[in-house]
Each structure stands twice: as structure tokens, then as C-alpha cells.
Amino acid sequence: MLEELREARRSSGWSQRTLASRLGVDAQTIKRMEKGVGSLATLVAAMSALDFRLTGLGSGKTLPEQLTARRRERSLSLEKTATKTGLSRKTIATLERGGGSIASALRLLAVLAPHARRRAPERSYWGQGDREDRDSRFTPSDFMDCIYAAFGAIDLDPCANLLSPVVARRRILLSEGGDGLLEEWSGDVAFVNPPFSALLKWLRRAYEQWRAGNVKTVVCLVPVRTDSAWFQETLVSDAEIYLLKGRIRFLNAEGKGQHTPFSLMILAMGASTDSKACLARMIPGRWMRLADTVECS
Ligand SMILES: C[S@@+](CC[C@H](N)C(=O)[O-])C[C@H]1O[C@@H](n2cnc3c(N)ncnc32)[C@H](O)[C@@H]1O
């Protein structure tokens, strides 16, 4: 974790001195912190300044809050945690209040969340490869199992790929001369994980096909990009939005998983209340309540 923190500082272009001046401490303190020596408070301040967050912990804004949430999630008492970590109950309680040393915090972290890693910084693009490569990321089957359970079997994948695990009765495949932007959609349920480089085009298509009654329910899995006028003025009145908590590990053409470096949402059109409730039981996230109008005085 300290190695990742150092890397985060370097990739921000900050020297130890720069970080020190942001935190109001001397460069020696940062040097020691990066070696795991010093107070947890310095580490927490550095994490915040570098927007450095870890995955695999409980909810909370700071590392102490997240460690506390994680311990509770795992139903571990202070007593049990003390036995597992070799730290005293008093030390654990101090750490959870944000006090104590970095060394003790790391010991606690290693027991509570041994696989904690740096959360990839938020970006709006995949960041690697050419456009075709970036657009060919496939929805993993464990995620799809929740989609089938919530919405039923998929009748149409209008932007399918032979390498994708998505199971659909009808697949429109670019590689076989198909074009989901031109061909008419059909069926009860369409699942759309579109090429993100042409997101708006695909959302418009999904909306038109659903409005035309060609498909009863459309479920789109897309990045949270909500800034276009069309989205705000048209789509939002009919689509329902499920904001995903956490990110999805999409598969690339080699079957290797990669988490999106951006947030995702499900846009559903024509979904039943039961389907929405079922989805919420299986996939962490939140259906957004869309207010029709907000009056400003
Ligand atoms: C992000 S991938 C998703 C594949 C699959 N739907 C899934 O969820 O795993 C998007 C796919 O859309 C395909 N595609 C791009 N333009 C298309 C078009 N006009 N018609 C049909 N498929 C298209 C790309 O080849 C790419 O494989």
C-alpha cells in the first residue's frame, strides 16, 4: 500500500517536499511516512491530498472510518481483532478514531482487508489501446447472471461480439455484417453494453427503438455521462437510472478482466418494479429517484 501511495505521489508530479508543504509538515515526515514510520494522521492526510483510496474496505471517507466499517462488516469484535492482529484492543480503538501509528494501521489493514488495493483514479476513458480495442470490453458472466435473474432471458444484444459471454437469442454482430444502429431491434428484453466511444449514438438508438415499441424493455450498461442536452431533456424523462456502487471488471478479447476507471450506471427503459427490485437485491447500487421539476425562486 505504501508503495502504491508513493507511486500516486510521483504520478501526480509531486516531490516529497511538495506533498509536505500541502500537508503543512516537513519533508522528513513524508519520507518517514513512505517507509511506514509516523502517525496514522499523516498517512490519512496524505491519502486525502492525493485522492488515494483503497478498494475492499468498508464504507467511509477516511481510512480509520473504512477500517471500522470493515471490522463491523466482518462481525469482528475488538477482542477478536486484537487476537488476530496481535494489537491491543486499546490500540485498535485508537486507530479507529484516527490516532495511533502507521505501522499498527497497516497491521490492522493486512488482517481486515488483505487484498485492499488502490482504487484506480477516476477517468472517463479506458486509457489504453486504440479505439476498437477500447470499445471491445465484454460484460462478465457473473454480472450477466444478475441481469438475467432480474429481467429474464435476453432477446437481443444489438452490439454483440463473438467473444462476449452475453447470451442473447438474437445477436447483431458487426463482424458478420450486422449493424445495430441500422437494423430494427426486436423482442421483450434488449441488453446494451455499447461501444463507449459512441455512447450517445447508442443511447439514442436504444431510446428510439424502445419508443417505437420494437422492444419492451431496454437495459443499458454505460458510463455515468449525463451532460448532454439530449440526455437531460429527453432520455431522463423516460429512462430510470441505477447508479452502480463500485466498478465492473469487464473482459478484454484475451478474457482478462479490467475494472473500468470510471463510474457506471444501468439505464433501464420499460423495466417493471419487480425487475428493478430484484436487480437492487443482487447488484450493489441505488435506483435514482428523478424529480420531475425543481422550482427555483
Ligand atoms: C463494449 S462491446 C460489448 C459487447 C457485448 N454487448 C457485451 O456486453 O459483452 C461493444 C461491441 O459492439 C460492437 N459494435 C460496434 N459498432 C457496432 C454496430 N454498429 N453494430 C453492432 N455491433 C457494433 C463492437 O464490435 C464491440 O464488440
Coordinates of C-alpha atoms and ligand atoms in Angstrom, one line a residue:
M1 CA 0.0 0.0 0.0
L2 CA 2.8 2.4 0.8
E3 CA 4.5 1.6 -2.5
E4 CA 1.2 2.5 -4.3
L5 CA 0.9 5.7 -2.3
R6 CA 4.4 6.7 -3.3
E7 CA 3.5 5.9 -6.9
A8 CA 0.4 8.0 -6.6
R9 CA 2.5 10.9 -5.4
R10 CA 5.0 10.5 -8.2
S11 CA 2.4 10.2 -10.9
S12 CA 0.8 13.5 -9.6
G13 CA 4.2 15.0 -10.3
W14 CA 4.7 15.9 -6.6
S15 CA 8.0 15.6 -4.8
Q16 CA 8.1 14.6 -1.1
R17 CA 8.7 18.3 -0.4
T18 CA 5.5 19.4 -2.4
L19 CA 3.4 16.9 -0.5
A20 CA 4.9 18.0 2.8
S21 CA 4.1 21.7 2.1
R22 CA 0.5 20.7 1.2
L23 CA 0.1 19.0 4.5
G24 CA 2.0 21.6 6.5
V25 CA 4.7 19.2 7.7
D26 CA 8.4 18.9 6.8
A27 CA 9.8 16.7 4.0
Q28 CA 11.3 14.3 6.6
T29 CA 7.9 13.4 7.9
I30 CA 6.8 12.4 4.4
K31 CA 10.0 10.4 3.9
R32 CA 9.3 8.5 7.1
M33 CA 5.7 8.1 6.3
E34 CA 6.5 6.4 3.0
K35 CA 8.7 4.0 5.0
G36 CA 5.8 3.2 7.3
V37 CA 7.0 5.3 10.2
G38 CA 5.0 8.1 11.8
S39 CA 1.4 8.8 12.7
L40 CA -1.7 7.5 11.1
A41 CA -3.0 11.1 10.9
T42 CA -0.2 12.0 8.5
L43 CA -1.0 9.0 6.3
V44 CA -4.7 9.9 6.3
A45 CA -3.9 13.5 5.3
A46 CA -1.6 12.3 2.5
M47 CA -4.2 9.9 1.2
S48 CA -6.7 12.7 1.1
A49 CA -4.3 15.2 -0.6
L50 CA -3.5 12.6 -3.3
D51 CA -7.1 11.4 -3.6
F52 CA -5.8 8.0 -2.8
R53 CA -8.4 5.5 -1.9
L54 CA -8.4 1.7 -1.3
T55 CA -10.8 -0.9 -2.5
G56 CA -12.0 -3.8 -0.5
L57 CA -12.7 -1.8 2.7
G58 CA -16.0 -0.8 4.3
S59 CA -17.7 2.5 3.6
G60 CA -16.4 5.7 5.0
K61 CA -14.5 8.8 3.9
T62 CA -11.2 8.1 5.7
L63 CA -9.1 5.0 6.3
P64 CA -9.9 4.8 10.0
E65 CA -13.7 5.0 9.2
Q66 CA -13.3 2.4 6.5
L67 CA -11.3 0.1 8.8
T68 CA -14.0 0.4 11.4
A69 CA -16.7 -0.3 8.9
R70 CA -14.8 -3.3 7.6
R71 CA -14.3 -4.8 11.0
R72 CA -18.0 -4.5 11.7
E73 CA -18.9 -5.9 8.3
R74 CA -16.9 -8.9 9.2
S75 CA -18.6 -9.1 12.6
L76 CA -15.3 -9.0 14.4
S77 CA -15.3 -7.6 18.0
L78 CA -12.4 -5.5 19.2
E79 CA -11.3 -8.6 21.2
K80 CA -11.3 -10.9 18.3
T81 CA -9.5 -8.3 16.1
A82 CA -6.9 -7.9 18.8
T83 CA -6.2 -11.6 18.8
K84 CA -6.0 -11.8 15.0
T85 CA -3.7 -8.7 14.7
G86 CA -1.6 -9.0 17.8
L87 CA -2.6 -5.4 18.6
S88 CA -4.2 -4.4 21.9
R89 CA -7.9 -3.5 22.0
K90 CA -7.0 -0.1 23.1
T91 CA -4.7 0.4 20.1
I92 CA -7.4 -0.8 17.7
A93 CA -9.9 1.6 19.2
T94 CA -7.3 4.4 18.9
L95 CA -6.7 3.6 15.2
E96 CA -10.4 3.7 14.6
R97 CA -10.5 7.2 16.0
G98 CA -7.7 8.2 13.6
G99 CA -4.9 8.1 16.1
G100 CA -2.0 5.7 16.5
S101 CA 0.8 4.7 14.2
I102 CA 1.1 3.9 10.6
A103 CA 2.7 0.5 11.4
S104 CA -0.3 -0.5 13.6
A105 CA -2.8 0.7 11.0
L106 CA -1.0 -1.4 8.3
R107 CA -1.1 -4.5 10.6
L108 CA -4.9 -4.0 11.0
L109 CA -5.4 -3.4 7.3
A110 CA -3.5 -6.6 6.5
V111 CA -5.9 -8.6 8.6
L112 CA -9.2 -6.9 7.8
A113 CA -8.6 -6.4 4.1
P114 CA -5.6 -8.4 2.9
H115 CA -6.5 -7.7 -0.8
A116 CA -7.0 -4.0 -0.4
R117 CA -5.6 -2.2 -3.4
R118 CA -5.5 1.3 -4.7
R119 CA -8.8 2.3 -6.4
A120 CA -7.9 3.3 -9.9
P121 CA -8.3 7.1 -10.3
E122 CA -11.4 8.2 -12.0
R123 CA -11.1 8.7 -15.7
S124 CA -13.7 9.0 -18.4
Y125 CA -12.0 6.6 -20.8
W126 CA -10.2 3.2 -20.7
G127 CA -6.9 4.9 -21.4
Q128 CA -5.2 2.1 -23.3
G129 CA -5.2 0.7 -26.7
D130 CA -6.8 2.0 -29.9
R131 CA -10.5 2.9 -30.2
E132 CA -11.5 -0.6 -31.5
D133 CA -9.7 -2.3 -28.6
R134 CA -11.2 0.1 -26.0
D135 CA -14.7 -0.5 -27.4
S136 CA -14.4 -4.3 -27.2
R137 CA -14.8 -4.9 -23.5
F138 CA -17.2 -7.6 -22.6
T139 CA -19.7 -7.8 -19.7
P140 CA -18.6 -10.6 -17.3
S141 CA -21.0 -13.6 -16.9
D142 CA -21.4 -13.1 -13.1
F143 CA -22.9 -9.7 -13.8
M144 CA -25.0 -11.0 -16.6
D145 CA -26.4 -13.7 -14.3
C146 CA -27.9 -10.9 -12.2
I147 CA -29.3 -9.2 -15.3
Y148 CA -31.0 -12.5 -16.5
A149 CA -32.4 -13.1 -13.0
A150 CA -33.8 -9.5 -12.8
F151 CA -35.1 -9.0 -16.4
G152 CA -35.4 -12.5 -17.8
A153 CA -33.7 -14.1 -20.8
I154 CA -32.2 -11.5 -23.2
D155 CA -33.8 -11.4 -26.6
L156 CA -31.4 -9.0 -28.3
D157 CA -27.8 -7.9 -27.9
P158 CA -27.7 -5.2 -30.7
C159 CA -23.9 -4.7 -30.3
A160 CA -22.8 -8.3 -29.6
N161 CA -19.4 -9.8 -30.0
L162 CA -18.5 -13.5 -30.6
L163 CA -16.1 -13.3 -27.7
S164 CA -18.6 -11.9 -25.3
P165 CA -20.2 -14.0 -22.6
V166 CA -23.6 -12.3 -23.1
V167 CA -26.2 -14.8 -24.0
A168 CA -29.0 -13.4 -26.2
R169 CA -31.5 -15.1 -28.6
R170 CA -30.5 -12.6 -31.3
R171 CA -27.1 -11.0 -31.6
I172 CA -26.3 -8.3 -34.1
L173 CA -22.7 -8.8 -35.0
L174 CA -20.6 -6.2 -36.7
S175 CA -18.1 -8.9 -37.6
E176 CA -20.9 -10.7 -39.6
G177 CA -22.0 -7.6 -41.4
G178 CA -24.7 -6.6 -38.9
D179 CA -25.3 -3.1 -37.7
G180 CA -27.3 -2.5 -34.5
L181 CA -27.6 1.2 -35.4
L182 CA -29.4 0.4 -38.6
E183 CA -31.2 -2.9 -38.1
E184 CA -34.6 -2.9 -36.4
W185 CA -34.5 -4.2 -32.8
S186 CA -36.9 -6.8 -31.6
G187 CA -38.0 -8.9 -28.6
D188 CA -39.0 -8.4 -25.0
V189 CA -35.6 -7.5 -23.5
A190 CA -32.6 -6.0 -25.1
F191 CA -29.3 -5.7 -23.2
V192 CA -27.0 -3.0 -24.5
N193 CA -23.3 -2.6 -23.5
P194 CA -22.4 -0.3 -26.4
P195 CA -19.0 0.9 -27.7
F196 CA -18.4 3.7 -25.2
S197 CA -16.8 5.9 -27.8
A198 CA -20.2 6.3 -29.5
L199 CA -22.3 6.2 -26.3
L200 CA -24.8 8.9 -27.2
K201 CA -25.5 7.4 -30.6
W202 CA -26.3 4.1 -29.0
L203 CA -28.5 5.6 -26.3
R204 CA -30.4 7.5 -28.9
R205 CA -30.9 4.3 -30.9
A206 CA -32.0 2.4 -27.8
Y207 CA -34.5 5.1 -26.9
E208 CA -35.9 5.3 -30.4
Q209 CA -36.3 1.5 -30.7
W210 CA -38.0 1.4 -27.3
R211 CA -40.3 4.3 -28.1
A212 CA -41.2 2.7 -31.4
G213 CA -42.3 -0.4 -29.4
N214 CA -39.8 -2.7 -31.1
V215 CA -38.5 -3.9 -27.8
K216 CA -40.4 -3.8 -24.5
T217 CA -37.5 -3.4 -22.1
V218 CA -34.1 -2.0 -22.8
V219 CA -31.3 -2.4 -20.2
C220 CA -28.1 -0.4 -21.0
L221 CA -24.9 -0.6 -19.1
V222 CA -23.0 2.6 -19.6
P223 CA -20.6 5.1 -18.0
V224 CA -22.2 7.8 -15.9
R225 CA -22.1 10.6 -18.5
T226 CA -25.1 12.8 -18.1
D227 CA -24.1 16.1 -19.5
S228 CA -25.6 16.2 -23.0
A229 CA -28.8 18.3 -23.6
W230 CA -30.5 15.2 -25.2
F231 CA -29.8 13.2 -22.1
Q232 CA -31.1 15.9 -19.8
E233 CA -34.1 17.0 -21.8
T234 CA -35.3 13.7 -23.4
L235 CA -33.9 10.5 -22.1
V236 CA -34.1 11.3 -18.4
S237 CA -37.9 11.6 -18.6
D238 CA -38.3 8.0 -19.6
A239 CA -35.3 6.1 -18.5
E240 CA -34.6 5.0 -15.0
I241 CA -31.1 5.2 -13.6
Y242 CA -29.4 2.7 -11.4
L243 CA -26.1 4.0 -10.1
L244 CA -23.7 1.2 -9.5
K245 CA -21.7 1.1 -6.3
G246 CA -18.2 0.0 -7.3
R247 CA -17.0 -0.8 -10.8
I248 CA -17.3 -3.7 -13.1
R249 CA -14.4 -5.9 -14.2
F250 CA -15.1 -6.1 -17.9
L251 CA -13.2 -8.7 -20.0
N252 CA -11.0 -7.9 -22.9
A253 CA -10.5 -10.0 -26.0
E254 CA -8.0 -12.2 -24.2
G255 CA -10.5 -12.9 -21.5
K256 CA -8.5 -10.8 -19.0
G257 CA -10.5 -8.7 -16.5
Q258 CA -10.1 -4.9 -16.1
H259 CA -12.1 -2.7 -13.8
T260 CA -13.4 0.4 -15.5
P261 CA -11.6 3.5 -14.4
F262 CA -14.9 5.4 -14.4
S263 CA -18.3 5.0 -12.7
L264 CA -21.1 3.1 -14.4
M265 CA -24.9 3.1 -14.4
I266 CA -27.7 1.0 -15.7
L267 CA -30.2 2.9 -17.8
A268 CA -33.5 1.0 -18.0
M269 CA -36.5 1.8 -20.2
G270 CA -39.7 -0.1 -19.6
A271 CA -38.5 -2.1 -16.6
S272 CA -41.0 -3.4 -14.2
T273 CA -40.9 -2.6 -10.5
D274 CA -40.2 -6.3 -9.7
S275 CA -37.2 -6.4 -12.1
K276 CA -35.8 -3.2 -10.6
A277 CA -36.2 -4.5 -7.0
C278 CA -34.6 -7.8 -8.0
L279 CA -31.7 -6.1 -9.6
A280 CA -31.2 -4.0 -6.5
R281 CA -31.0 -7.1 -4.3
M282 CA -28.2 -8.5 -6.4
I283 CA -26.1 -5.7 -7.7
P284 CA -24.9 -3.0 -5.2
G285 CA -26.1 0.4 -6.2
R286 CA -29.1 2.7 -6.0
W287 CA -32.1 3.5 -8.2
M288 CA -32.3 7.2 -8.5
R289 CA -35.5 9.0 -7.8
L290 CA -35.9 11.5 -10.6
A291 CA -37.8 14.6 -9.6
D292 CA -40.0 15.9 -12.4
T293 CA -39.2 19.6 -11.8
V294 CA -37.4 21.5 -9.2
E295 CA -38.8 25.0 -8.8
C296 CA -36.2 27.7 -8.2
S297 CA -37.4 31.0 -6.8
Ligands
LIG1 C1 -18.4 -2.9 -25.4 S1 -18.6 -4.2 -26.5 C2 -19.9 -5.1 -25.8 C3 -20.1 -6.5 -26.3 C4 -21.3 -7.2 -25.6 N1 -22.6 -6.5 -25.9 C5 -21.1 -7.3 -24.2 O1 -21.8 -6.7 -23.4 O2 -20.2 -8.1 -23.7 C6 -19.4 -3.4 -27.9 C7 -19.3 -4.2 -29.2 O3 -20.1 -3.5 -30.1 C8 -19.7 -3.8 -31.4 N2 -20.2 -2.8 -32.4 C9 -19.6 -1.6 -32.7 N3 -20.4 -1.0 -33.6 C10 -21.4 -1.8 -33.9 C11 -22.5 -1.7 -34.7 N4 -22.8 -0.6 -35.5 N5 -23.4 -2.8 -34.7 C12 -23.2 -3.9 -34.0 N6 -22.2 -4.0 -33.1 C13 -21.3 -3.0 -33.1 C14 -18.1 -3.8 -31.2 O4 -17.6 -4.7 -32.1 C15 -18.0 -4.3 -29.8 O5 -17.6 -5.7 -29.8

